[in-house]
Coordinates of C-alpha atoms in Angstrom, one line a residue:
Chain A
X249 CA 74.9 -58.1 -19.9
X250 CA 78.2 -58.2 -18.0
X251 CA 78.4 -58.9 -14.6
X252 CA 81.7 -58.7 -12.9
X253 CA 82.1 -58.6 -8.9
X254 CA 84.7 -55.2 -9.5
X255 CA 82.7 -53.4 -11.6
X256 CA 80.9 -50.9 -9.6
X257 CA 83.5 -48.5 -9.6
X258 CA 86.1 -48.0 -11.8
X259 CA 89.2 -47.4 -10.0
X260 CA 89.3 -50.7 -8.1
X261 CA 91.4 -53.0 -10.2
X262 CA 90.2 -56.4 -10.6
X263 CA 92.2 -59.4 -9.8
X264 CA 92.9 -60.2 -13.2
X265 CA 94.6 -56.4 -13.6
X266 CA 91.7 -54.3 -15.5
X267 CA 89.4 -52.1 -15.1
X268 CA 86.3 -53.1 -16.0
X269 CA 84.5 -49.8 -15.7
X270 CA 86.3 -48.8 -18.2
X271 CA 86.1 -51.3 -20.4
X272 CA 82.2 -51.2 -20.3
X273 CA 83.1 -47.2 -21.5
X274 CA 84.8 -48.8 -24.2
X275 CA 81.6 -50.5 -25.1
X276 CA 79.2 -47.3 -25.5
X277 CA 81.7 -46.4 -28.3
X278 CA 80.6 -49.9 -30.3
X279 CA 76.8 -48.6 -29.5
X280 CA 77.5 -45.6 -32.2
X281 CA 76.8 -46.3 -35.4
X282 CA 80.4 -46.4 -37.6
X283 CA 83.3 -44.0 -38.3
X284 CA 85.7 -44.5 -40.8
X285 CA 89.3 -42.0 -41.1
X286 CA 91.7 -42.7 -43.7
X287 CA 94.9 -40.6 -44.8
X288 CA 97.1 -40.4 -47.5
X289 CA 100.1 -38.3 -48.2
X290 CA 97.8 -35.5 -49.0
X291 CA 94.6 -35.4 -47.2
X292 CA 92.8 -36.8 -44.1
X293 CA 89.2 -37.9 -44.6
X294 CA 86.2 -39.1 -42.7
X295 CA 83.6 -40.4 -43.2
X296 CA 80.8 -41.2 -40.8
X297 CA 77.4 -43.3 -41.2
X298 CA 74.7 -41.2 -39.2
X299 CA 71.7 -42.8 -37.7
X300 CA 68.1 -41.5 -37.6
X301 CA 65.7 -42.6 -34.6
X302 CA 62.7 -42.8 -37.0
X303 CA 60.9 -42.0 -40.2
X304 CA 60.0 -38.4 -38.8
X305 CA 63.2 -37.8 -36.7
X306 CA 66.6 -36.0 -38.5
X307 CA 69.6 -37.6 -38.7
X308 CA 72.0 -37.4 -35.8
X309 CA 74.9 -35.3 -36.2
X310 CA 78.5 -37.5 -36.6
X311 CA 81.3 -35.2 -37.5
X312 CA 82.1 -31.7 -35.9
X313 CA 84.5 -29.1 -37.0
X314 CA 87.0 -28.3 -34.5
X315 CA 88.9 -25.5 -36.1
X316 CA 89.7 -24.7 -39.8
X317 CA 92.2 -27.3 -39.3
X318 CA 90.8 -29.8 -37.1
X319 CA 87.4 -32.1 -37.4
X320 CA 86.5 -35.1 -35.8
X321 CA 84.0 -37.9 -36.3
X322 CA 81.9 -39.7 -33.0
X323 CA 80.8 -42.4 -32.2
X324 CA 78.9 -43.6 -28.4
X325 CA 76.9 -40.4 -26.3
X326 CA 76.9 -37.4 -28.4
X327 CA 76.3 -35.5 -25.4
X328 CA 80.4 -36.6 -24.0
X329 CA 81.1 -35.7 -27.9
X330 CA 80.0 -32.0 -27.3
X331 CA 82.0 -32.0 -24.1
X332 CA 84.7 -32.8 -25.6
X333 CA 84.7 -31.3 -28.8
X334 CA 83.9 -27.8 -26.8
X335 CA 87.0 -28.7 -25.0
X336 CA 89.1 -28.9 -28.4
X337 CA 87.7 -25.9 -29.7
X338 CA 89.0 -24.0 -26.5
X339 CA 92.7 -25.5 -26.8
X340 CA 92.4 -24.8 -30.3
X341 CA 91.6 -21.6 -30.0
X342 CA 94.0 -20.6 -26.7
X343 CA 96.7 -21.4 -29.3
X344 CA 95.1 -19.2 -32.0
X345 CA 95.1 -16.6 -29.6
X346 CA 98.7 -17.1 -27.7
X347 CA 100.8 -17.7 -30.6
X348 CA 98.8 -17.2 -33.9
X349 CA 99.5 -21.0 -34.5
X350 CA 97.3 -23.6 -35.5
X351 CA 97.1 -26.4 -32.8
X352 CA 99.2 -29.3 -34.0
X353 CA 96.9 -32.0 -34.2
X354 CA 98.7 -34.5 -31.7
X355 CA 98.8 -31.8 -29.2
X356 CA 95.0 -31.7 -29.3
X357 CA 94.5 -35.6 -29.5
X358 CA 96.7 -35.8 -26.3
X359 CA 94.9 -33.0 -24.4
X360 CA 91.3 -35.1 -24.4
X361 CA 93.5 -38.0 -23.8
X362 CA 94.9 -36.8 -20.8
X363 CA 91.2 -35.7 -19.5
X364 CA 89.9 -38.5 -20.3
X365 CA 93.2 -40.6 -18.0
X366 CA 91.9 -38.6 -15.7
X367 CA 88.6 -40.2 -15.6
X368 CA 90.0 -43.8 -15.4
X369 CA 91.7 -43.1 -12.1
X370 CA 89.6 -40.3 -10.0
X371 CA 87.3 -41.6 -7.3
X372 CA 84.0 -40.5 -8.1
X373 CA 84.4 -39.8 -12.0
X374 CA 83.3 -42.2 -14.9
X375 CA 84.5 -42.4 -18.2
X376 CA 84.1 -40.6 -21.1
X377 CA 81.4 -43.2 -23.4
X378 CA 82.5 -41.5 -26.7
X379 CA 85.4 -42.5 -29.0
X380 CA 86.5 -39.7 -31.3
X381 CA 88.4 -40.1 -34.9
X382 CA 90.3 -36.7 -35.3
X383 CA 91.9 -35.8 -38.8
X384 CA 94.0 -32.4 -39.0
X385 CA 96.5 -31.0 -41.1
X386 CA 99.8 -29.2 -39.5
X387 CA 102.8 -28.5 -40.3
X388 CA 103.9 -32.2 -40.2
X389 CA 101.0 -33.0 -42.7
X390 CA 97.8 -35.0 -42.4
X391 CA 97.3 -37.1 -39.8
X392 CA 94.4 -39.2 -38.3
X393 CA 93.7 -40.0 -34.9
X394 CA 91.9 -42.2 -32.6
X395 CA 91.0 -41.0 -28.9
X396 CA 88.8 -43.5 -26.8
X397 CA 87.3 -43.4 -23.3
X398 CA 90.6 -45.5 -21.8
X399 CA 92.9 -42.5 -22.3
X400 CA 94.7 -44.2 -24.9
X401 CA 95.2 -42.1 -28.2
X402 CA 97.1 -43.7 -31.5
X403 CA 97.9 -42.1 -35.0
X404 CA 97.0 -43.9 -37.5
X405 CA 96.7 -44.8 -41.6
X406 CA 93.4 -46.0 -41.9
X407 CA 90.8 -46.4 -38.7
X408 CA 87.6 -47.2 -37.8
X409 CA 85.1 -46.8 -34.9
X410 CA 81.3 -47.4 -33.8
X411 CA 79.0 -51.0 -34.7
X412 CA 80.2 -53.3 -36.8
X413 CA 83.4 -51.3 -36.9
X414 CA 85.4 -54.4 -37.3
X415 CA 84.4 -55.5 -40.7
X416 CA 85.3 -51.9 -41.6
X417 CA 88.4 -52.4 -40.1
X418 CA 89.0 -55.9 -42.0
X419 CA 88.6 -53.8 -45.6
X420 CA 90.9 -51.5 -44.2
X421 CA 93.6 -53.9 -43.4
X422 CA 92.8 -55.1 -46.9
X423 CA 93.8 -51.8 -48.9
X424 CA 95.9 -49.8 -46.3
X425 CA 99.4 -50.4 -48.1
X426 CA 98.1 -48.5 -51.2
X427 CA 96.0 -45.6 -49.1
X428 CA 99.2 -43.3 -48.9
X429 CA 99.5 -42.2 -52.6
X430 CA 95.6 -42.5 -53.4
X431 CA 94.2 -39.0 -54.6
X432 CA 91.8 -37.4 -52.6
X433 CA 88.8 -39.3 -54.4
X434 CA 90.2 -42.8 -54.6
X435 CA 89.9 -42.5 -50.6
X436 CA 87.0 -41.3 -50.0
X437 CA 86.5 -44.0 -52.3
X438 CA 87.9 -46.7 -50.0
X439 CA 86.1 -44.7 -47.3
X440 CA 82.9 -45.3 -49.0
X441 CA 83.7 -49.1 -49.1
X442 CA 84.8 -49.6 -46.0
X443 CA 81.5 -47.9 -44.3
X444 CA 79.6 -49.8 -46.0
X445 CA 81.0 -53.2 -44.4
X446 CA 79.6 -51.5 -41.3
X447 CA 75.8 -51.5 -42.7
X448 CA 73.2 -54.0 -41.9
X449 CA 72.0 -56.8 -45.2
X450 CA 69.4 -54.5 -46.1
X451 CA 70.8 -51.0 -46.0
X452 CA 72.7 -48.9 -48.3
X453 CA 74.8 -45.7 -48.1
X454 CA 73.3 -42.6 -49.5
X455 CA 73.5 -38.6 -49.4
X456 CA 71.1 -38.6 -45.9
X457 CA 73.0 -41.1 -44.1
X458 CA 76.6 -40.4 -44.7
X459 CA 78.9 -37.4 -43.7
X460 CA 82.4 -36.9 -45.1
X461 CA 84.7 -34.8 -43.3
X462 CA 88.3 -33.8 -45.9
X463 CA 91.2 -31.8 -45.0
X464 CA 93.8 -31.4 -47.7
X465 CA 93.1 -29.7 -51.3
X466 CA 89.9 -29.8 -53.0
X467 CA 88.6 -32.8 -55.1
X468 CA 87.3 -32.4 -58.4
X469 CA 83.9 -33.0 -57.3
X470 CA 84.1 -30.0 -54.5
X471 CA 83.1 -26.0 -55.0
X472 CA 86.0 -24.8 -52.5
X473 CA 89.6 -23.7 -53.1
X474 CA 90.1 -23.8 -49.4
X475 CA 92.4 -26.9 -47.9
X476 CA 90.7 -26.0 -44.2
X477 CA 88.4 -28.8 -42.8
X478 CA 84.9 -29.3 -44.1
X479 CA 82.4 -31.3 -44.1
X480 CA 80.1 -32.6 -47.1
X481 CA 76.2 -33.6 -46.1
X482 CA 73.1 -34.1 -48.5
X483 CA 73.3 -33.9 -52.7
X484 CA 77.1 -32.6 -52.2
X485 CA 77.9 -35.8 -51.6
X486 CA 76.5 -38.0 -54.6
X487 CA 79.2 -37.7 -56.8
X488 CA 81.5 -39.6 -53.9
X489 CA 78.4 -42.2 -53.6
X490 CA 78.8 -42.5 -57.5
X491 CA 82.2 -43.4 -57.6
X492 CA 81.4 -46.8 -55.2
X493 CA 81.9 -50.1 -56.8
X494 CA 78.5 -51.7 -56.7
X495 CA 78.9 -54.4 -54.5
X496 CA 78.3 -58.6 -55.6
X497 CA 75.9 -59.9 -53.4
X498 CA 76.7 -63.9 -53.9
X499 CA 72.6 -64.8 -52.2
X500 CA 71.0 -63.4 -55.7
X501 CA 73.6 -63.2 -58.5
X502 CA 76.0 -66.7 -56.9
X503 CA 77.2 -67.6 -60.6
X504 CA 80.5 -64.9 -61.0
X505 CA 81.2 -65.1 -57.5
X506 CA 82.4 -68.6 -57.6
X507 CA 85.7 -67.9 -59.5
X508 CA 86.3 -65.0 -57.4
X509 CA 87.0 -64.0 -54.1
X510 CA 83.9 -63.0 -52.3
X511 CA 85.0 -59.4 -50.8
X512 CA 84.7 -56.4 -52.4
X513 CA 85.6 -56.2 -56.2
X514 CA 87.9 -53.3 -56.7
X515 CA 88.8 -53.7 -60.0
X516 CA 88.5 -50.4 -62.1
Chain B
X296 CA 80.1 -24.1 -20.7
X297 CA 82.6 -25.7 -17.9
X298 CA 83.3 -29.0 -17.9
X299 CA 83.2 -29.7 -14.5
X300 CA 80.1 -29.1 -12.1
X301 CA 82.1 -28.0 -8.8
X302 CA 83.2 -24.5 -11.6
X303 CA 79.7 -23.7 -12.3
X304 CA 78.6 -20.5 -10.9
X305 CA 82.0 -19.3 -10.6
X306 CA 84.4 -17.8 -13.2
X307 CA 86.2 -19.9 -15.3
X308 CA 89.9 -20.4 -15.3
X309 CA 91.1 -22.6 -17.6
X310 CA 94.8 -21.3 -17.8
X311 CA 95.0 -23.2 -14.7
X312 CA 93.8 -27.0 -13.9
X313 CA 92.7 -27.2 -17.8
X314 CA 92.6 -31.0 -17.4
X315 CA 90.6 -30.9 -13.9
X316 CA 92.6 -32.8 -12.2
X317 CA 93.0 -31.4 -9.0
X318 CA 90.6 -33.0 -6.1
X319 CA 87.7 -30.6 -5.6
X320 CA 88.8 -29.6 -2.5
X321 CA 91.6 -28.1 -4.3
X322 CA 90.4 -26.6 -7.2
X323 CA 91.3 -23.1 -7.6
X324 CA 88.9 -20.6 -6.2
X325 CA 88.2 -17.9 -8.5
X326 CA 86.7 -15.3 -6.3
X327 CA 88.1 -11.9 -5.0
X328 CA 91.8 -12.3 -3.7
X329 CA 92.1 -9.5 -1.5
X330 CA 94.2 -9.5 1.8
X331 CA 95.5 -7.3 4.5
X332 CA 98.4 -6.1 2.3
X333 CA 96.4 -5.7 -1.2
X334 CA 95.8 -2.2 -0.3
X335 CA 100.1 -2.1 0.3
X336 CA 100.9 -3.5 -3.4
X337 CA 102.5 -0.9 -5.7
X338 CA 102.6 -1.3 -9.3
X339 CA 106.0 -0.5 -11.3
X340 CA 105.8 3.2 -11.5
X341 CA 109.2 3.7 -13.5
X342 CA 112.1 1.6 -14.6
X343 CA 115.1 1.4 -12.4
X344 CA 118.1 -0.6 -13.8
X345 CA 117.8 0.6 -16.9
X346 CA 119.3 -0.8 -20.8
X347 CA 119.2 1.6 -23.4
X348 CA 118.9 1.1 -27.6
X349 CA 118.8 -1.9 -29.6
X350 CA 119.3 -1.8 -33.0
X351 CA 118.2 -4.8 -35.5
X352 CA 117.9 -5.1 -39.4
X353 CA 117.4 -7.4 -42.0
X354 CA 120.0 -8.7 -44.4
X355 CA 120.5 -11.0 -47.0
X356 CA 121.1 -14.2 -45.1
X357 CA 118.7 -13.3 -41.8
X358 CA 118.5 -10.8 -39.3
X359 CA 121.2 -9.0 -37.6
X360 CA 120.9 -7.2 -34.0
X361 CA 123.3 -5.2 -31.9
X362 CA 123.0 -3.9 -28.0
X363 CA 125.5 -2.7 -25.6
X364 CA 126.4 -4.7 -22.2
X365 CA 125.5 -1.4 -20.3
X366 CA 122.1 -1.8 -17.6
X367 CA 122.1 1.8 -16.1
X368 CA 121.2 3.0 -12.7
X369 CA 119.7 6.3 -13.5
X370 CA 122.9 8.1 -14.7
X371 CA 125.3 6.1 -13.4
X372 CA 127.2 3.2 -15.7
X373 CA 126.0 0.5 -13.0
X374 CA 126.6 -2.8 -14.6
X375 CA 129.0 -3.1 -17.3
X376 CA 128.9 -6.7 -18.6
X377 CA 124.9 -7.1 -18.9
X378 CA 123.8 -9.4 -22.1
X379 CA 120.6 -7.8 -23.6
X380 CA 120.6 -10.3 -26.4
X381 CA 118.6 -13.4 -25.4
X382 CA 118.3 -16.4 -27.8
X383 CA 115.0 -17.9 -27.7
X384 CA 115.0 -21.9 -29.4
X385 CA 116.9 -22.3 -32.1
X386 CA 115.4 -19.6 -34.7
X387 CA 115.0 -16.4 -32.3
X388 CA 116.8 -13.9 -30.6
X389 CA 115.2 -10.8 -28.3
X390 CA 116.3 -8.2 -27.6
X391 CA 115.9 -5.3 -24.7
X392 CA 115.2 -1.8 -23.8
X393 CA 114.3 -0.7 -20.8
X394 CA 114.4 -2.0 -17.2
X395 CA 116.3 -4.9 -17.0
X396 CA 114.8 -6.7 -13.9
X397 CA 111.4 -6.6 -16.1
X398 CA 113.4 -8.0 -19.2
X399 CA 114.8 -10.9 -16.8
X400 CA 111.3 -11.9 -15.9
X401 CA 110.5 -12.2 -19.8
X402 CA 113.7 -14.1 -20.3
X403 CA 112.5 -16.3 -17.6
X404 CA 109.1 -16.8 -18.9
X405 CA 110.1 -17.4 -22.3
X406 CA 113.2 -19.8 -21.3
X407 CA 110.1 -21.7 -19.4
X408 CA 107.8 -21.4 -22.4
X409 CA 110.5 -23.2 -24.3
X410 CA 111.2 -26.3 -21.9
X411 CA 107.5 -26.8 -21.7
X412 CA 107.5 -27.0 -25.8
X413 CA 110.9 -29.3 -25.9
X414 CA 109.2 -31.7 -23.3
X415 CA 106.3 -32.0 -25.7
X416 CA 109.1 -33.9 -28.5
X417 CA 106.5 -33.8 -30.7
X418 CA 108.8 -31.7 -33.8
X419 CA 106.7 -28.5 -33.0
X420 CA 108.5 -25.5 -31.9
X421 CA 107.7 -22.3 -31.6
X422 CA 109.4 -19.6 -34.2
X423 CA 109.9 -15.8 -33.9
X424 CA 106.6 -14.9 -34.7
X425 CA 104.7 -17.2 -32.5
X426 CA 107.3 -15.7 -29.8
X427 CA 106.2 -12.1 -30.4
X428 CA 102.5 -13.2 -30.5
X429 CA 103.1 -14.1 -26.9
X430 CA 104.8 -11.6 -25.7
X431 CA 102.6 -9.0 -27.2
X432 CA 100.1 -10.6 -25.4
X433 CA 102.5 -10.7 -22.3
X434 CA 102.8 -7.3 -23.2
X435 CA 99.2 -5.8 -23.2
X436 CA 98.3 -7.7 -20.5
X437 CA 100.7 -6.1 -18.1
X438 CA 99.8 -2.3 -19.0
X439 CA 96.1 -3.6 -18.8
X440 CA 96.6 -4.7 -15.3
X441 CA 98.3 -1.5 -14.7
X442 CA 101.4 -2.6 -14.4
X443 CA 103.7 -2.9 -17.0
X444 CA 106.6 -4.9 -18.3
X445 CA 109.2 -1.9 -19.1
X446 CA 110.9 -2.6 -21.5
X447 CA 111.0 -2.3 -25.8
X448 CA 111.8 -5.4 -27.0
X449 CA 112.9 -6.5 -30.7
X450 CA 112.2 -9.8 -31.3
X451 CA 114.1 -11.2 -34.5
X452 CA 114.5 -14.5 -36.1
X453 CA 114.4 -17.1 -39.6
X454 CA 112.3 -20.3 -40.0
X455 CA 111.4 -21.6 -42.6
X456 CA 113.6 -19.8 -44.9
X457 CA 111.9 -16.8 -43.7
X458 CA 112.8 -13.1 -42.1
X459 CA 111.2 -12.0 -39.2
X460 CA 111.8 -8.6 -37.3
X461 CA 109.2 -7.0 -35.0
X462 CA 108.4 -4.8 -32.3
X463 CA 106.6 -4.8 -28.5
X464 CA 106.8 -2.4 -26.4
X465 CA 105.4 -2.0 -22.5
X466 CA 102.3 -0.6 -24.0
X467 CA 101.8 -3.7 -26.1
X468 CA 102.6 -1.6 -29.0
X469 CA 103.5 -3.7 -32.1
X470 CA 105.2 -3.3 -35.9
X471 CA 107.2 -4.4 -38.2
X472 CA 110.0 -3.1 -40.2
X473 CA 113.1 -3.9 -42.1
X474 CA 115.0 -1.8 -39.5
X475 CA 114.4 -1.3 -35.9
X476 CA 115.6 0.7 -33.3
X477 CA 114.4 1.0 -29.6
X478 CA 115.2 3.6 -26.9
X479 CA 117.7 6.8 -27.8
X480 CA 118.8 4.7 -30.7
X481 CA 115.3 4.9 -32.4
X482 CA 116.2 8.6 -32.9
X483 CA 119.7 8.6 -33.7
X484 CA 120.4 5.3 -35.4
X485 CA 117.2 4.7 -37.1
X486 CA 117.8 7.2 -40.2
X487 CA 121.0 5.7 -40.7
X488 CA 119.9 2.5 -40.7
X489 CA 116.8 2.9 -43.1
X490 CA 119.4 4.8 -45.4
X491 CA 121.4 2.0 -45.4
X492 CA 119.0 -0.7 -45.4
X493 CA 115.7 -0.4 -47.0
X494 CA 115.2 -1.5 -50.5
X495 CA 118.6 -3.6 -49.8
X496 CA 117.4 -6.2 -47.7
X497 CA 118.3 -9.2 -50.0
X498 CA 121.4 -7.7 -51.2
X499 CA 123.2 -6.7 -47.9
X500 CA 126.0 -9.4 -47.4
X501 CA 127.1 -10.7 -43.7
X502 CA 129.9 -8.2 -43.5
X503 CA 128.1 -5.4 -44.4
X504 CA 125.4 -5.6 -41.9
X505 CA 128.0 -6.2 -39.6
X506 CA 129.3 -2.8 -41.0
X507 CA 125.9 -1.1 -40.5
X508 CA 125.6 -2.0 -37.1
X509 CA 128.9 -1.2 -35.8
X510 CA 128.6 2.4 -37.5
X511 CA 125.2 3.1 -36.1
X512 CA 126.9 1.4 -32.7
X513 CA 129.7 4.0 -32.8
X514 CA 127.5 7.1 -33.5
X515 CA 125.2 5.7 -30.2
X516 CA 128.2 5.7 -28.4
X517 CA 129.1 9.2 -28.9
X518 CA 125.4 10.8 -28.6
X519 CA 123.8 8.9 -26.2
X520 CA 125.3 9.4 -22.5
X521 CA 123.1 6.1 -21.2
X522 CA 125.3 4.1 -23.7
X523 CA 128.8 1.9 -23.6
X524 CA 131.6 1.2 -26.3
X525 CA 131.1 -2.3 -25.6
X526 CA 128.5 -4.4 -27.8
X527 CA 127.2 -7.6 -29.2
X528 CA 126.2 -8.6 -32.1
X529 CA 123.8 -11.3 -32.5
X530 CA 122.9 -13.0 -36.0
X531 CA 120.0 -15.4 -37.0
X532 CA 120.2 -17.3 -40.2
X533 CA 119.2 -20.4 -41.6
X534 CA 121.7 -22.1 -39.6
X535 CA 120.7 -20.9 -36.0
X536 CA 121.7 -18.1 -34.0
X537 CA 124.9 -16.8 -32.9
X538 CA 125.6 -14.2 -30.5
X539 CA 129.2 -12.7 -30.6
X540 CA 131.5 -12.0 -27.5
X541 CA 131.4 -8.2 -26.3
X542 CA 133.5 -5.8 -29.1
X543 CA 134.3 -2.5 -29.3
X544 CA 134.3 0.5 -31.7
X545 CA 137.6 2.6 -32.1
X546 CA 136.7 6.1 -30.9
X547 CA 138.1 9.3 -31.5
X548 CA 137.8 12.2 -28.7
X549 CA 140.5 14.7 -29.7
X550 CA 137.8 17.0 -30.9
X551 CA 136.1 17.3 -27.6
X552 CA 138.9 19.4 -26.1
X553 CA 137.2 22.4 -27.7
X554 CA 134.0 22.1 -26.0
X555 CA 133.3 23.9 -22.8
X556 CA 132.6 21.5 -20.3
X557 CA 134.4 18.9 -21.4
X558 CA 136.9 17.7 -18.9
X559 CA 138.8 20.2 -16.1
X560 CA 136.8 23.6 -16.2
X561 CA 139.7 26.1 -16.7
X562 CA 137.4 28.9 -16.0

């Protein structure tokens, strides 16, 4: 565990300039299981890997709908998540009810952004442990969002959040340069691929475990017209988990692996 | 649900301190806010300086709205060279009826409401019909606290390659239409206006709306005794608004030397 001599509070500075409070916040996030965004010229999607405590227990919520506009994946202490998210639905719908306008997206990122600042500099306060990936569509288009604990919020092409979040992140470095004119299934597809960097040797992706949050038009594989926010749980989701490129694992099948490079094969 | 545990038990108010961050011991307190003089505090009862008609229609290239530079002090011409055309951004102008010291507080609130949303620099702004959502809002709220903003506003603009004309009053009262009128013009100009307008939106050109207007303008000024032969016209197309200098309609009064009570009483 860490153990810093200005730690025990988070608005002391510590000689070296940081705030190591806040920092440990930054940590609860990578204690969530993994949260993947992506976002094309089109659409904004998520997708979210959600963890179960046991055989008998459900599967813990990951992605919350915001407005018919707005959703957001979590990842660290749910219960910050449903502070937070109650928040957003208030903005969102203050500006509903003021100007009959959808929220732009940014405006909603920096509102929890600026709440959680807030946190970072108040005597007394601690910080948010939740990091949020927030997809919307406004009249600027998709966009995709990360919000974390420190206050910061960026826009983004492709993110990801939670455990393990970094091999995500390494597939997404990978493929991001093509993610802008991908259809709607070709990146969920990459979604798909990327959250599965995140899982442990023995696990796999499947329609209990994975939530995928789209705004933009329907895919093929979808019963709605609507372009609103929605999210996909259970069977609705197999056709998605169908289009995944099986992946090689070079410990049992080592022979066509040799020639190739060892990360994902893509080819299709 | 609050968000923060020194609000609990009290009622909310999120319209102010939404991001908590004022100390506790500052937080706003949301109880009773009665004084010695609360009992003293009268609500607007009546208008005093008063503007009369606007008139506002829909042409081919936008919307086109005219009001005369006249705020009245019951029947007396009190101020002569009062603007009650007010652009709003870059896609909206309103318009106002009623008492002007009301209809300078809206201008205020709006000119604020706009800073706040050019600060943001995100590329949002807010169009004509996110403006009259507000004040209709604004609006209601006022007669709900019983005390109302008096005036009739027209709010008119074009975004998006879009027309937009509609209607508040102090009531909160709203509607659309492809001609409006408020006030003493709402009786006199309105007919002339639908006549000339409906079912001829898209074809009207510039100059004839301008025509319209300065018609309608011209039969205001000879029926309505709260009104002035000096007016502007403001326009709002696709390339922004425009609001012209004061103008005035050639008159004729040769024909009121018949009428008893007109001028010198000879009798």
């Amino acid at each position: 565990m860490f153990r810093n001599t200005y730690d025990s509070d988070n608005t002391v500075f510590s000689p070296q300039g940081r705030l190591h409070q806040v920092e440990y916040a930054l940590e609860a996030v990578k204690q969530g299981s993994a949260a993947v965004g992506l976002r094309s010229k089109t659409h904004s999607v998520l997708l979210a890997l959600k963890r179960s405590t046991g055989e008998l227990a459900s599967y813990q919520q990951k992605m919350f709908r915001i407005d018919d506009h707005v959703g957001i994946a979590i990842a660290g202490l749910t219960s910050d998540a449903r502070v937070l998210s109650n928040f957003m639905r208030q903005q969102a719908m203050s500006s509903k009810m003021a100007f009959n306008r959808p929220i732009p997206v940014n405006r909603l990122v920096s509102a929890i952004a600026d709440k959680a600042q807030v946190n970072t500099q108040e005597y007394g306060r601690r910080p948010y442990g939740v990091g949020f990936l927030v997809i919307g569509q406004d009249k600027s288009g998709p966009h995709l969002y990360e919000f974390s604990p420190s206050g910061n919020s960026y826009e983004y092409y492709a993110m990801s959040i939670g455990a393990r979040s970094q091999s995500a992140k390494t597939y997404l470095e990978k493929h991001y340069e093509s993610f802008a004119d991908c259809s709607l299934e070709d990146l969920i597809k990459h979604g798909l691929h990327a959250l599965r960097e995140t899982l442990q040797q023995d696990k796999d992706l499947n329609v209990n475990n994975t939530s995928i949050g789209i705004v933009g038009a329907p895919s093929m594989h979808e019963n709605t017209t609507g372009v609103s926010f929605r999210m996909l749980e259970g069977e609705t989701i197999k056709p998605f988990l169908d289009t995944m490129v099986p992946k090689d694992v070079p410990a049992t099948a080592p022979a066509p692996a040799a020639t190739a490079d060892e990360d994902v094969q893509m080819t299709e | 649900m609050d968000h923060f545990p020194t609000n609990w038990g009290r009622p909310r108010n999120d319209a102010f301190d939404a991001y908590g961050t004022y100390p506790i011991a500052q937080r706003p307190y949301n109880g009773p806010t009665t004084d010695a003089f609360s009992e003293g505090i009268q609500h607007t009862q009546q208008p005093i300086v008063t503007g009369t008609s606007v008139l506002a229609i829909k042409y081919k290239d936008g919307i086109m709205m005219s009001a005369d530079n006249l705020a009245s002090y019951g029947s007396l011409a009190r101020f002569k060279d009062i603007q009650r055309l007010h652009p709003v951004g870059t896609n909206t102008v309103i318009g106002a009826g009623g008492d002007m010291s009301d209809f300078q507080y809206i201008q205020g609130l709006l000119d604020e409401l706009m800073v706040e949303e050019f600060t943001q620099q995100d590329g949002h702004s807010l169009g004509p019909s996110e403006i009259h959502e507000y004040l209709s809002h604004v609006m209601y709220s006022r007669r709900s606290k019983m005390n109302p903003l008096w005036n009739s506003l027209i709010v008119g603009g074009f975004k998006d390659g879009k027309r937009f004309l509609s209607y508040v009053d102090l009531l909160g009262t709203t509607y659309s239409a492809s001609t409006l009128a408020t006030g003493y013009g709402s009786y006199i100009a309105q007919p002339l206006l639908r006549k000339a307008v409906e079912g001829n939106e898209d074809v009207i050109t510039e100059d004839e709306a301008v025509r319209i207007l300065e018609q309608s303008m011209k039969v205001l000024f000879y029926r309505d005794a709260r009104s002035l032969n000096k007016y502007q016209i403001a326009k709002i197309t696709a390339d922004g608004v425009s609001v012209s200098e004061s103008r005035s309609a050639d008159t004729h009064w040769s024909f009121a030397e018949g009428i008893r009570g007109y001028g010198a009483q000879t009798q």
